[in-house]
Amino acid sequence: MAWPEPTLSAARPLRDHGFHPLRIDRVVRETTAAVSLVLEVPSELSDTFAYRSGQFCNVRVQIDGISEMRCYSMSSSPALGEEMAVTVKRVPGGIVSNWINDHVRAGDMVELAPPTGFFQLTDTSADLVAFAAGSGITPVFSLLKTALATTARTIRLHYANRDQAGVIFDAELRELQRLHPERLDVVHSYDVEHGLLTPETVTALATATAVGEFYICGPGPYMDIVERGLSTLDVEKGRIHIERFTQADLPGGAAALAPEAVGGTQVTVDLDGRSDTTDHRQGTTILQTARQMGMSPPFSCESGNCATCMARLVRGSVSMFVNNALTAEEVADGWILTCQSVPTAPAVHVVYDIEDG
Ligand SMILES: Cc1cc2nc3c(=O)[nH]c(=O)nc-3n(C[C@H](O)[C@H](O)[C@H](O)COP(=O)(O)OP(=O)(O)OC[C@H]3O[C@@H](n4cnc5c(N)ncnc54)[C@H](O)[C@@H]3O)c2cc1C
């Protein structure tokens, strides 16, 4: 992709991607390994934090004096008028998920960037078939609550956990099944009892549905099995919605997908009032190039999901491998996800525009 050189005055973000402090109203202990943070959104920020089910926010916390950013999906449903909530499950050895589970209390402040993400309901009456594992239930729970409340769609959920104790939203799901016995079917799967998901189970669940719209969120290997199962059924790509939580979930990451970079490419990066140029190292993203120059560009998921690393391409062209965060309008306006972009022109110039709320 290539754009005419815009003037820098036009290089303003189309959206607010700065952080805003929000007060935590309640902390709900969901399981021993997961908490929900119920957030207070002040009226002056209600438009900024308006969201759709399935979306997520980039959350910034200070841990031992270090600023850490991670993405967390909303588990609440805006259609039900629920207070905005994110649900965080511990990752073994993980910095932020464990800190949130251990230290965050009602009344604390956390910083959030406005909601984003394309893992959303589409305008269809097709049955919704969801595959969620572990913390992957978070956006799926929001989606299914909204679909039950605002449509007549039938929903089938395959929900995998290590064991019954790990099931987040267990009571809430049971209550939804009681309220919608004809429309909601939840198939729990416990690794310790039922073993891991197989493509055959996926196929069986998928074929039980005449025309399905599929939502998948969980660890990489789980999502791979779902995709493998669906691939045998010739499900159109447009009917499969996938939310990836980690970079490892990407098949090989952006660098592995990179085409041969143009020889002798020069990359210029503007950040924090500094502008530096360097030779591009083949297979590295613009984000990595900025880091190699000793800059501290913003980033979070490094999977093309969160838009924290978005910057404006003002010269040259790039290939962007995964884009689950920028709208078509933003892309047309020159915005790129630097974690997913490699240069495809001899000279590339990128401007980070960081505005903290
Ligand atoms: C779009 C999106 C939505 C998301 N939504 C949710 C959600 O709703 N709920 C949720 O719980 N999570 C969600 N996540 C995942 C979340 O953003 C974090 O990735 C997750 O909480 C782990 O963060 P952490 O700081 O605890 O782990 P990290 O500290 O980032 O570590 C992650 C893993 O890497 C390992 N690791 C870290 N450093 C090293 C090292 N130097 N060497 C070797 N291994 C290392 C850790 O042991 C751990 O296993 C989402 C992610 C994305 C991209």
mmCIF file of C-alpha atoms and ligand atoms in Angstrom:
data_model
loop_
_atom_site.group_PDB
_atom_site.id
_atom_site.type_symbol
_atom_site.label_atom_id
_atom_site.label_comp_id
_atom_site.label_asym_id
_atom_site.label_seq_id
_atom_site.Cartn_x
_atom_site.Cartn_y
_atom_site.Cartn_z
ATOM 1 C CA MET A 1 0.000 0.000 0.000
ATOM 2 C CA ALA A 2 1.221 3.516 -0.760
ATOM 3 C CA TRP A 3 -0.203 6.919 -0.037
ATOM 4 C CA PRO A 4 0.446 10.425 -1.364
ATOM 5 C CA GLU A 5 2.572 12.374 1.078
ATOM 6 C CA PRO A 6 0.168 14.098 3.457
ATOM 7 C CA THR A 7 1.036 17.308 5.214
ATOM 8 C CA LEU A 8 1.947 16.704 8.830
ATOM 9 C CA SER A 9 -0.907 18.897 9.975
ATOM 10 C CA ALA A 10 -3.245 16.343 8.408
ATOM 11 C CA ALA A 11 -1.467 13.582 10.292
ATOM 12 C CA ARG A 12 -3.846 13.579 13.209
ATOM 13 C CA PRO A 13 -5.407 10.421 14.546
ATOM 14 C CA LEU A 14 -8.994 9.816 13.531
ATOM 15 C CA ARG A 15 -9.624 8.461 16.945
ATOM 16 C CA ASP A 16 -8.576 8.973 20.490
ATOM 17 C CA HIS A 17 -6.049 6.279 21.327
ATOM 18 C CA GLY A 18 -4.781 7.927 24.464
ATOM 19 C CA PHE A 19 -5.244 6.602 27.979
ATOM 20 C CA HIS A 20 -7.820 7.816 30.483
ATOM 21 C CA PRO A 21 -7.810 7.033 34.212
ATOM 22 C CA LEU A 22 -10.937 5.137 35.293
ATOM 23 C CA ARG A 23 -11.915 4.214 38.831
ATOM 24 C CA ILE A 24 -12.619 0.590 39.661
ATOM 25 C CA ASP A 25 -16.041 0.372 41.217
ATOM 26 C CA ARG A 26 -15.899 -3.336 42.123
ATOM 27 C CA VAL A 27 -13.587 -6.280 41.809
ATOM 28 C CA VAL A 28 -15.487 -9.533 41.279
ATOM 29 C CA ARG A 29 -13.606 -12.745 42.038
ATOM 30 C CA GLU A 30 -14.859 -15.070 39.271
ATOM 31 C CA THR A 31 -12.616 -18.093 39.962
ATOM 32 C CA THR A 32 -9.380 -18.542 41.895
ATOM 33 C CA ALA A 33 -7.588 -17.506 38.710
ATOM 34 C CA ALA A 34 -9.830 -14.764 37.308
ATOM 35 C CA VAL A 35 -11.272 -11.430 38.374
ATOM 36 C CA SER A 36 -13.582 -8.969 36.720
ATOM 37 C CA LEU A 37 -12.896 -5.271 37.131
ATOM 38 C CA VAL A 38 -16.117 -3.268 37.016
ATOM 39 C CA LEU A 39 -15.222 0.229 35.867
ATOM 40 C CA GLU A 40 -16.754 3.621 36.485
ATOM 41 C CA VAL A 41 -16.989 5.585 33.269
ATOM 42 C CA PRO A 42 -17.627 9.272 34.039
ATOM 43 C CA SER A 43 -20.336 10.897 31.931
ATOM 44 C CA GLU A 44 -17.833 13.111 30.085
ATOM 45 C CA LEU A 45 -16.093 9.936 28.837
ATOM 46 C CA SER A 46 -19.226 7.929 28.009
ATOM 47 C CA ASP A 47 -18.843 8.526 24.260
ATOM 48 C CA THR A 48 -15.128 7.754 24.376
ATOM 49 C CA PHE A 49 -15.789 4.433 26.104
ATOM 50 C CA ALA A 50 -18.908 3.444 24.152
ATOM 51 C CA TYR A 51 -18.180 -0.078 22.925
ATOM 52 C CA ARG A 52 -19.626 -3.039 21.129
ATOM 53 C CA SER A 53 -19.714 -6.553 22.497
ATOM 54 C CA GLY A 54 -16.527 -8.413 21.643
ATOM 55 C CA GLN A 55 -14.307 -5.330 21.770
ATOM 56 C CA PHE A 56 -11.402 -4.783 24.139
ATOM 57 C CA CYS A 57 -9.464 -1.951 25.777
ATOM 58 C CA ASN A 58 -5.775 -1.477 26.169
ATOM 59 C CA VAL A 59 -5.156 -1.269 29.915
ATOM 60 C CA ARG A 60 -2.114 0.489 31.376
ATOM 61 C CA VAL A 61 -0.912 -0.155 34.903
ATOM 62 C CA GLN A 62 2.219 0.810 36.829
ATOM 63 C CA ILE A 63 3.941 -2.178 38.398
ATOM 64 C CA ASP A 64 7.081 -1.539 40.463
ATOM 65 C CA GLY A 65 7.507 1.783 38.689
ATOM 66 C CA ILE A 66 7.260 0.234 35.231
ATOM 67 C CA SER A 67 4.402 1.035 32.889
ATOM 68 C CA GLU A 68 2.821 -2.134 31.480
ATOM 69 C CA MET A 69 0.102 -2.310 28.808
ATOM 70 C CA ARG A 70 -2.107 -5.273 28.002
ATOM 71 C CA CYS A 71 -5.390 -5.750 26.148
ATOM 72 C CA TYR A 72 -8.481 -6.932 28.033
ATOM 73 C CA SER A 73 -11.860 -7.639 26.457
ATOM 74 C CA MET A 74 -15.110 -6.461 27.935
ATOM 75 C CA SER A 75 -17.153 -9.227 29.525
ATOM 76 C CA SER A 76 -20.098 -6.880 30.057
ATOM 77 C CA SER A 77 -22.819 -6.300 27.494
ATOM 78 C CA PRO A 78 -23.563 -2.696 26.498
ATOM 79 C CA ALA A 79 -26.940 -3.857 25.146
ATOM 80 C CA LEU A 80 -28.007 -4.828 28.666
ATOM 81 C CA GLY A 81 -26.871 -1.514 30.130
ATOM 82 C CA GLU A 82 -24.317 -3.332 32.277
ATOM 83 C CA GLU A 83 -21.463 -1.376 33.803
ATOM 84 C CA MET A 84 -18.345 -1.770 31.723
ATOM 85 C CA ALA A 85 -16.224 -4.674 32.973
ATOM 86 C CA VAL A 86 -13.114 -6.500 31.855
ATOM 87 C CA THR A 87 -12.205 -9.990 33.029
ATOM 88 C CA VAL A 88 -8.585 -10.972 33.603
ATOM 89 C CA LYS A 89 -7.373 -14.539 34.000
ATOM 90 C CA ARG A 90 -3.957 -15.363 35.438
ATOM 91 C CA VAL A 91 -1.317 -16.495 32.962
ATOM 92 C CA PRO A 92 1.408 -18.578 34.653
ATOM 93 C CA GLY A 93 4.404 -16.288 35.133
ATOM 94 C CA GLY A 94 2.527 -13.358 33.604
ATOM 95 C CA ILE A 95 3.250 -9.893 34.998
ATOM 96 C CA VAL A 96 0.018 -7.981 34.554
ATOM 97 C CA SER A 97 -2.624 -10.714 34.851
ATOM 98 C CA ASN A 98 -1.231 -11.882 38.203
ATOM 99 C CA TRP A 99 -0.727 -8.345 39.478
ATOM 100 C CA ILE A 100 -4.327 -7.476 38.671
ATOM 101 C CA ASN A 101 -5.590 -10.666 40.326
ATOM 102 C CA ASP A 102 -3.477 -10.088 43.440
ATOM 103 C CA HIS A 103 -3.391 -6.340 43.955
ATOM 104 C CA VAL A 104 -6.229 -4.429 42.331
ATOM 105 C CA ARG A 105 -8.963 -3.288 44.715
ATOM 106 C CA ALA A 106 -12.220 -1.318 44.475
ATOM 107 C CA GLY A 107 -11.436 2.394 44.413
ATOM 108 C CA ASP A 108 -8.111 1.940 42.586
ATOM 109 C CA MET A 109 -7.538 3.763 39.307
ATOM 110 C CA VAL A 110 -6.432 2.065 36.106
ATOM 111 C CA GLU A 111 -5.754 3.681 32.758
ATOM 112 C CA LEU A 112 -7.651 2.525 29.710
ATOM 113 C CA ALA A 113 -7.497 3.485 26.061
ATOM 114 C CA PRO A 114 -10.837 3.617 24.220
ATOM 115 C CA PRO A 115 -12.416 0.346 23.092
ATOM 116 C CA THR A 116 -11.385 -1.168 19.805
ATOM 117 C CA GLY A 117 -11.512 -4.457 17.901
ATOM 118 C CA PHE A 118 -13.483 -6.141 15.142
ATOM 119 C CA PHE A 119 -14.535 -9.304 17.003
ATOM 120 C CA GLN A 120 -18.154 -8.218 16.891
ATOM 121 C CA LEU A 121 -21.620 -9.427 16.020
ATOM 122 C CA THR A 122 -22.563 -8.959 12.400
ATOM 123 C CA ASP A 123 -25.945 -8.036 11.066
ATOM 124 C CA THR A 124 -27.254 -11.531 10.414
ATOM 125 C CA SER A 125 -29.881 -13.898 11.753
ATOM 126 C CA ALA A 126 -27.582 -16.916 11.345
ATOM 127 C CA ASP A 127 -27.069 -19.189 14.327
ATOM 128 C CA LEU A 128 -24.101 -18.215 16.428
ATOM 129 C CA VAL A 129 -21.625 -20.989 17.161
ATOM 130 C CA ALA A 130 -18.903 -20.009 19.608
ATOM 131 C CA PHE A 131 -15.787 -21.852 20.669
ATOM 132 C CA ALA A 132 -14.167 -20.413 23.779
ATOM 133 C CA ALA A 133 -11.437 -21.736 26.015
ATOM 134 C CA GLY A 134 -10.218 -20.282 29.318
ATOM 135 C CA SER A 135 -10.102 -16.471 29.276
ATOM 136 C CA GLY A 136 -11.377 -16.637 25.687
ATOM 137 C CA ILE A 137 -14.862 -16.714 27.196
ATOM 138 C CA THR A 138 -14.592 -13.000 28.059
ATOM 139 C CA PRO A 139 -15.496 -11.430 24.693
ATOM 140 C CA VAL A 140 -17.685 -14.427 23.813
ATOM 141 C CA PHE A 141 -19.738 -13.967 26.990
ATOM 142 C CA SER A 142 -20.410 -10.358 26.029
ATOM 143 C CA LEU A 143 -21.316 -11.373 22.464
ATOM 144 C CA LEU A 144 -23.752 -14.073 23.499
ATOM 145 C CA LYS A 145 -25.480 -11.882 26.114
ATOM 146 C CA THR A 146 -25.981 -9.207 23.476
ATOM 147 C CA ALA A 147 -27.160 -11.678 20.840
ATOM 148 C CA LEU A 148 -29.684 -13.178 23.281
ATOM 149 C CA ALA A 149 -30.973 -9.745 24.265
ATOM 150 C CA THR A 150 -31.143 -8.076 20.874
ATOM 151 C CA THR A 151 -31.776 -10.864 18.337
ATOM 152 C CA ALA A 152 -33.717 -14.107 17.977
ATOM 153 C CA ARG A 153 -30.563 -16.030 17.112
ATOM 154 C CA THR A 154 -29.838 -19.488 18.447
ATOM 155 C CA ILE A 155 -26.488 -19.845 20.182
ATOM 156 C CA ARG A 156 -24.330 -22.887 20.701
ATOM 157 C CA LEU A 157 -21.250 -22.472 22.888
ATOM 158 C CA HIS A 158 -18.411 -24.948 23.228
ATOM 159 C CA TYR A 159 -16.524 -23.865 26.343
ATOM 160 C CA ALA A 160 -13.291 -25.625 27.246
ATOM 161 C CA ASN A 161 -11.516 -25.439 30.581
ATOM 162 C CA ARG A 162 -9.012 -27.559 32.408
ATOM 163 C CA ASP A 163 -11.637 -28.542 34.967
ATOM 164 C CA GLN A 164 -14.968 -27.398 36.337
ATOM 165 C CA ALA A 165 -13.333 -25.092 38.903
ATOM 166 C CA GLY A 166 -11.836 -23.062 36.062
ATOM 167 C CA VAL A 167 -15.174 -22.161 34.485
ATOM 168 C CA ILE A 168 -15.593 -18.375 34.461
ATOM 169 C CA PHE A 169 -19.226 -17.135 34.449
ATOM 170 C CA ASP A 170 -20.511 -20.617 35.317
ATOM 171 C CA ALA A 171 -23.536 -19.395 37.307
ATOM 172 C CA GLU A 172 -24.345 -16.662 34.791
ATOM 173 C CA LEU A 173 -24.281 -19.119 31.894
ATOM 174 C CA ARG A 174 -26.576 -21.508 33.763
ATOM 175 C CA GLU A 175 -29.006 -18.665 34.400
ATOM 176 C CA LEU A 176 -28.956 -17.652 30.729
ATOM 177 C CA GLN A 177 -29.671 -21.263 29.759
ATOM 178 C CA ARG A 178 -32.596 -21.321 32.187
ATOM 179 C CA LEU A 179 -33.968 -18.109 30.683
ATOM 180 C CA HIS A 180 -33.378 -19.157 27.051
ATOM 181 C CA PRO A 181 -33.642 -22.974 26.978
ATOM 182 C CA GLU A 182 -34.569 -23.010 23.282
ATOM 183 C CA ARG A 183 -31.909 -20.579 22.189
ATOM 184 C CA LEU A 184 -28.780 -21.234 24.231
ATOM 185 C CA ASP A 185 -26.908 -24.513 24.346
ATOM 186 C CA VAL A 186 -23.648 -24.647 26.340
ATOM 187 C CA VAL A 187 -21.357 -27.636 25.906
ATOM 188 C CA HIS A 188 -18.746 -27.649 28.667
ATOM 189 C CA SER A 189 -15.560 -29.558 28.054
ATOM 190 C CA TYR A 190 -13.042 -30.287 30.803
ATOM 191 C CA ASP A 191 -9.584 -31.354 29.696
ATOM 192 C CA VAL A 192 -9.192 -33.607 32.743
ATOM 193 C CA GLU A 193 -12.452 -35.458 31.986
ATOM 194 C CA HIS A 194 -13.122 -35.161 28.273
ATOM 195 C CA GLY A 195 -9.628 -34.694 26.884
ATOM 196 C CA LEU A 196 -8.755 -31.981 24.401
ATOM 197 C CA LEU A 197 -11.066 -30.766 21.660
ATOM 198 C CA THR A 198 -10.864 -32.686 18.384
ATOM 199 C CA PRO A 199 -11.675 -31.489 14.850
ATOM 200 C CA GLU A 200 -14.450 -34.135 14.800
ATOM 201 C CA THR A 201 -16.221 -32.500 17.776
ATOM 202 C CA VAL A 202 -15.934 -29.147 16.030
ATOM 203 C CA THR A 203 -17.451 -30.593 12.888
ATOM 204 C CA ALA A 204 -20.288 -32.203 14.830
ATOM 205 C CA LEU A 205 -21.153 -28.940 16.588
ATOM 206 C CA ALA A 206 -20.878 -26.962 13.379
ATOM 207 C CA THR A 207 -23.008 -29.291 11.283
ATOM 208 C CA ALA A 208 -25.756 -29.310 13.925
ATOM 209 C CA THR A 209 -26.330 -25.742 12.799
ATOM 210 C CA ALA A 210 -27.917 -25.009 9.435
ATOM 211 C CA VAL A 211 -26.103 -21.745 8.667
ATOM 212 C CA GLY A 212 -23.648 -20.742 11.335
ATOM 213 C CA GLU A 213 -21.610 -17.674 12.139
ATOM 214 C CA PHE A 214 -18.545 -18.839 14.065
ATOM 215 C CA TYR A 215 -16.674 -17.062 16.885
ATOM 216 C CA ILE A 216 -13.417 -18.473 18.204
ATOM 217 C CA CYS A 217 -11.299 -17.289 21.141
ATOM 218 C CA GLY A 218 -8.856 -19.314 23.202
ATOM 219 C CA PRO A 219 -5.251 -20.497 23.286
ATOM 220 C CA GLY A 220 -3.531 -20.987 19.919
ATOM 221 C CA PRO A 221 -3.695 -24.810 19.807
ATOM 222 C CA TYR A 222 -7.425 -24.784 20.669
ATOM 223 C CA MET A 223 -8.172 -22.260 17.928
ATOM 224 C CA ASP A 224 -6.092 -24.284 15.458
ATOM 225 C CA ILE A 225 -8.254 -27.356 16.122
ATOM 226 C CA VAL A 226 -11.460 -25.343 15.642
ATOM 227 C CA GLU A 227 -10.171 -23.898 12.397
ATOM 228 C CA ARG A 228 -9.108 -27.360 11.217
ATOM 229 C CA GLY A 229 -12.571 -28.730 11.990
ATOM 230 C CA LEU A 230 -14.315 -25.878 10.198
ATOM 231 C CA SER A 231 -12.003 -26.136 7.196
ATOM 232 C CA THR A 232 -13.425 -29.581 6.372
ATOM 233 C CA LEU A 233 -16.881 -28.002 6.101
ATOM 234 C CA ASP A 234 -16.024 -25.303 3.583
ATOM 235 C CA VAL A 235 -17.294 -22.543 5.861
ATOM 236 C CA GLU A 236 -16.821 -19.186 4.118
ATOM 237 C CA LYS A 237 -14.049 -17.139 5.715
ATOM 238 C CA GLY A 238 -16.380 -14.200 6.288
ATOM 239 C CA ARG A 239 -18.429 -16.311 8.688
ATOM 240 C CA ILE A 240 -15.456 -17.145 10.922
ATOM 241 C CA HIS A 241 -14.472 -14.545 13.527
ATOM 242 C CA ILE A 242 -11.280 -15.089 15.471
ATOM 243 C CA GLU A 243 -9.820 -13.161 18.417
ATOM 244 C CA ARG A 244 -6.169 -13.893 19.164
ATOM 245 C CA PHE A 245 -4.897 -13.042 22.632
ATOM 246 C CA THR A 246 -1.183 -13.660 22.162
ATOM 247 C CA GLN A 247 1.486 -13.169 19.564
ATOM 248 C CA ALA A 248 2.285 -16.878 19.795
ATOM 249 C CA ASP A 249 -1.196 -17.505 18.432
ATOM 250 C CA LEU A 250 -0.143 -16.013 15.124
ATOM 251 C CA PRO A 251 1.217 -18.558 12.686
ATOM 252 C CA GLY A 252 4.878 -17.618 12.868
ATOM 253 C CA GLY A 253 4.402 -13.935 13.719
ATOM 254 C CA ALA A 254 4.706 -11.002 11.396
ATOM 255 C CA ALA A 255 8.404 -11.370 10.683
ATOM 256 C CA ALA A 256 7.922 -14.927 9.442
ATOM 257 C CA LEU A 257 5.251 -13.706 7.061
ATOM 258 C CA ALA A 258 7.364 -10.879 5.724
ATOM 259 C CA PRO A 259 8.157 -10.892 2.013
ATOM 260 C CA GLU A 260 11.680 -10.149 0.819
ATOM 261 C CA ALA A 261 12.302 -6.584 1.890
ATOM 262 C CA VAL A 262 13.490 -4.160 -0.737
ATOM 263 C CA GLY A 263 17.313 -4.042 -0.730
ATOM 264 C CA GLY A 264 18.869 -0.866 0.723
ATOM 265 C CA THR A 265 15.654 0.322 2.307
ATOM 266 C CA GLN A 266 15.877 3.317 4.607
ATOM 267 C CA VAL A 267 13.408 3.762 7.428
ATOM 268 C CA THR A 268 12.811 7.126 9.094
ATOM 269 C CA VAL A 269 10.862 7.258 12.331
ATOM 270 C CA ASP A 270 9.583 10.375 14.104
ATOM 271 C CA LEU A 271 8.813 9.922 17.762
ATOM 272 C CA ASP A 272 8.796 12.253 20.764
ATOM 273 C CA GLY A 273 10.315 15.155 18.827
ATOM 274 C CA ARG A 274 13.154 12.990 17.494
ATOM 275 C CA SER A 275 13.586 11.924 13.860
ATOM 276 C CA ASP A 276 16.074 9.183 12.980
ATOM 277 C CA THR A 277 16.857 7.222 9.848
ATOM 278 C CA THR A 278 18.423 3.780 9.586
ATOM 279 C CA ASP A 279 18.948 0.952 7.112
ATOM 280 C CA HIS A 280 16.146 -1.557 7.340
ATOM 281 C CA ARG A 281 17.060 -5.061 8.486
ATOM 282 C CA GLN A 282 15.275 -7.642 6.392
ATOM 283 C CA GLY A 283 12.332 -9.334 8.107
ATOM 284 C CA THR A 284 11.950 -6.758 10.863
ATOM 285 C CA THR A 285 8.866 -4.680 11.397
ATOM 286 C CA ILE A 286 8.747 -0.895 11.613
ATOM 287 C CA LEU A 287 8.173 -1.247 15.366
ATOM 288 C CA GLN A 288 11.322 -3.357 15.711
ATOM 289 C CA THR A 289 13.249 -0.890 13.569
ATOM 290 C CA ALA A 290 12.233 1.987 15.847
ATOM 291 C CA ARG A 291 13.398 -0.014 18.874
ATOM 292 C CA GLN A 292 16.696 -0.821 17.158
ATOM 293 C CA MET A 293 17.243 2.936 16.861
ATOM 294 C CA GLY A 294 16.914 3.214 20.649
ATOM 295 C CA MET A 295 13.430 4.678 20.538
ATOM 296 C CA SER A 296 10.591 3.610 22.834
ATOM 297 C CA PRO A 297 7.600 3.327 20.512
ATOM 298 C CA PRO A 298 4.244 2.415 22.045
ATOM 299 C CA PHE A 299 3.107 -1.190 21.669
ATOM 300 C CA SER A 300 1.034 -3.746 23.485
ATOM 301 C CA CYS A 301 -0.211 -6.961 21.858
ATOM 302 C CA GLU A 302 2.296 -7.089 18.939
ATOM 303 C CA SER A 303 -0.298 -9.204 17.149
ATOM 304 C CA GLY A 304 -2.058 -6.577 15.050
ATOM 305 C CA ASN A 305 -4.988 -6.511 17.433
ATOM 306 C CA CYS A 306 -4.763 -3.457 19.628
ATOM 307 C CA ALA A 307 -3.650 -0.357 17.636
ATOM 308 C CA THR A 308 -1.349 0.832 20.423
ATOM 309 C CA CYS A 309 1.537 0.901 17.932
ATOM 310 C CA MET A 310 -0.369 2.766 15.219
ATOM 311 C CA ALA A 311 1.595 5.402 13.358
ATOM 312 C CA ARG A 312 1.183 7.388 10.206
ATOM 313 C CA LEU A 313 3.026 6.470 7.034
ATOM 314 C CA VAL A 314 3.995 9.772 5.431
ATOM 315 C CA ARG A 315 6.357 8.417 2.776
ATOM 316 C CA GLY A 316 6.852 5.130 0.962
ATOM 317 C CA SER A 317 4.830 1.959 1.305
ATOM 318 C CA VAL A 318 4.533 -1.029 3.627
ATOM 319 C CA SER A 319 2.960 -4.467 3.784
ATOM 320 C CA MET A 320 0.764 -4.921 6.833
ATOM 321 C CA PHE A 321 0.218 -8.578 7.629
ATOM 322 C CA VAL A 322 -2.459 -8.575 10.299
ATOM 323 C CA ASN A 323 -4.877 -5.750 10.910
ATOM 324 C CA ASN A 324 -7.546 -6.457 13.440
ATOM 325 C CA ALA A 325 -7.556 -2.936 14.799
ATOM 326 C CA LEU A 326 -7.570 -0.164 12.194
ATOM 327 C CA THR A 327 -10.679 0.722 10.245
ATOM 328 C CA ALA A 328 -10.612 0.856 6.435
ATOM 329 C CA GLU A 329 -10.895 4.630 6.748
ATOM 330 C CA GLU A 330 -7.841 4.832 8.992
ATOM 331 C CA VAL A 331 -5.840 2.605 6.657
ATOM 332 C CA ALA A 332 -6.888 4.713 3.658
ATOM 333 C CA ASP A 333 -5.733 7.756 5.606
ATOM 334 C CA GLY A 334 -2.239 6.327 5.992
ATOM 335 C CA TRP A 335 -2.350 4.727 9.435
ATOM 336 C CA ILE A 336 -0.429 1.505 9.899
ATOM 337 C CA LEU A 337 0.097 -0.976 12.707
ATOM 338 C CA THR A 338 3.862 -0.734 13.042
ATOM 339 C CA CYS A 339 4.114 -4.164 14.727
ATOM 340 C CA GLN A 340 2.743 -5.743 11.559
ATOM 341 C CA SER A 341 4.322 -3.568 8.865
ATOM 342 C CA VAL A 342 7.461 -4.121 6.819
ATOM 343 C CA PRO A 343 8.720 -1.660 4.203
ATOM 344 C CA THR A 344 8.079 -2.340 0.532
ATOM 345 C CA ALA A 345 9.657 0.856 -0.835
ATOM 346 C CA PRO A 346 13.272 2.102 -0.804
ATOM 347 C CA ALA A 347 12.426 4.922 1.623
ATOM 348 C CA VAL A 348 9.777 4.747 4.302
ATOM 349 C CA HIS A 349 8.916 7.494 6.778
ATOM 350 C CA VAL A 350 6.649 6.858 9.753
ATOM 351 C CA VAL A 351 5.376 9.334 12.349
ATOM 352 C CA TYR A 352 4.157 8.251 15.764
ATOM 353 C CA ASP A 353 1.599 10.601 17.185
ATOM 354 C CA ILE A 354 1.341 9.922 20.877
ATOM 355 C CA GLU A 355 -1.227 11.793 22.876
ATOM 356 C CA ASP A 356 -1.881 10.748 26.421
ATOM 357 C CA GLY A 357 -5.311 11.486 27.789
HETATM 358 C C1 LIG B 1 -7.201 -8.384 21.739
HETATM 359 C C2 LIG B 1 -6.837 -9.048 23.045
HETATM 360 C C3 LIG B 1 -7.805 -9.237 24.015
HETATM 361 C C4 LIG B 1 -7.481 -9.875 25.223
HETATM 362 N N1 LIG B 1 -8.459 -10.074 26.150
HETATM 363 C C5 LIG B 1 -8.170 -10.726 27.302
HETATM 364 C C6 LIG B 1 -9.181 -10.947 28.285
HETATM 365 O O1 LIG B 1 -10.332 -10.569 28.124
HETATM 366 N N2 LIG B 1 -8.848 -11.622 29.428
HETATM 367 C C7 LIG B 1 -7.569 -12.064 29.652
HETATM 368 O O2 LIG B 1 -7.316 -12.646 30.716
HETATM 369 N N3 LIG B 1 -6.577 -11.847 28.731
HETATM 370 C C8 LIG B 1 -6.845 -11.177 27.584
HETATM 371 N N4 LIG B 1 -5.844 -10.938 26.675
HETATM 372 C C9 LIG B 1 -4.459 -11.357 27.000
HETATM 373 C C10 LIG B 1 -3.772 -10.232 27.808
HETATM 374 O O3 LIG B 1 -3.628 -9.082 27.001
HETATM 375 C C11 LIG B 1 -2.362 -10.622 28.300
HETATM 376 O O4 LIG B 1 -1.608 -11.065 27.203
HETATM 377 C C12 LIG B 1 -2.396 -11.677 29.369
HETATM 378 O O5 LIG B 1 -3.122 -11.217 30.499
HETATM 379 C C13 LIG B 1 -0.952 -12.028 29.821
HETATM 380 O O6 LIG B 1 -0.337 -10.869 30.287
HETATM 381 P P1 LIG B 1 0.718 -10.956 31.492
HETATM 382 O O7 LIG B 1 1.301 -9.609 31.674
HETATM 383 O O8 LIG B 1 0.109 -11.597 32.676
HETATM 384 O O9 LIG B 1 1.773 -11.976 30.915
HETATM 385 P P2 LIG B 1 3.208 -11.572 30.345
HETATM 386 O O10 LIG B 1 4.070 -11.061 31.423
HETATM 387 O O11 LIG B 1 3.013 -10.737 29.139
HETATM 388 O O12 LIG B 1 3.720 -13.012 29.943
HETATM 389 C C14 LIG B 1 2.990 -13.821 29.009
HETATM 390 C C15 LIG B 1 3.655 -15.184 28.948
HETATM 391 O O13 LIG B 1 4.972 -15.064 28.503
HETATM 392 C C16 LIG B 1 5.836 -15.635 29.451
HETATM 393 N N5 LIG B 1 7.013 -14.756 29.519
HETATM 394 C C17 LIG B 1 7.035 -13.451 29.856
HETATM 395 N N6 LIG B 1 8.284 -12.979 29.783
HETATM 396 C C18 LIG B 1 9.052 -14.015 29.406
HETATM 397 C C19 LIG B 1 10.434 -14.167 29.156
HETATM 398 N N7 LIG B 1 11.298 -13.143 29.281
HETATM 399 N N8 LIG B 1 10.892 -15.381 28.771
HETATM 400 C C20 LIG B 1 10.047 -16.430 28.624
HETATM 401 N N9 LIG B 1 8.716 -16.333 28.845
HETATM 402 C C21 LIG B 1 8.243 -15.166 29.236
HETATM 403 C C22 LIG B 1 5.097 -15.656 30.769
HETATM 404 O O14 LIG B 1 5.573 -16.673 31.625
HETATM 405 C C23 LIG B 1 3.720 -15.891 30.307
HETATM 406 O O15 LIG B 1 3.513 -17.255 30.110
HETATM 407 C C24 LIG B 1 -6.153 -10.308 25.473
HETATM 408 C C25 LIG B 1 -5.176 -10.085 24.495
HETATM 409 C C26 LIG B 1 -5.502 -9.472 23.297
HETATM 410 C C27 LIG B 1 -4.436 -9.236 22.262
#
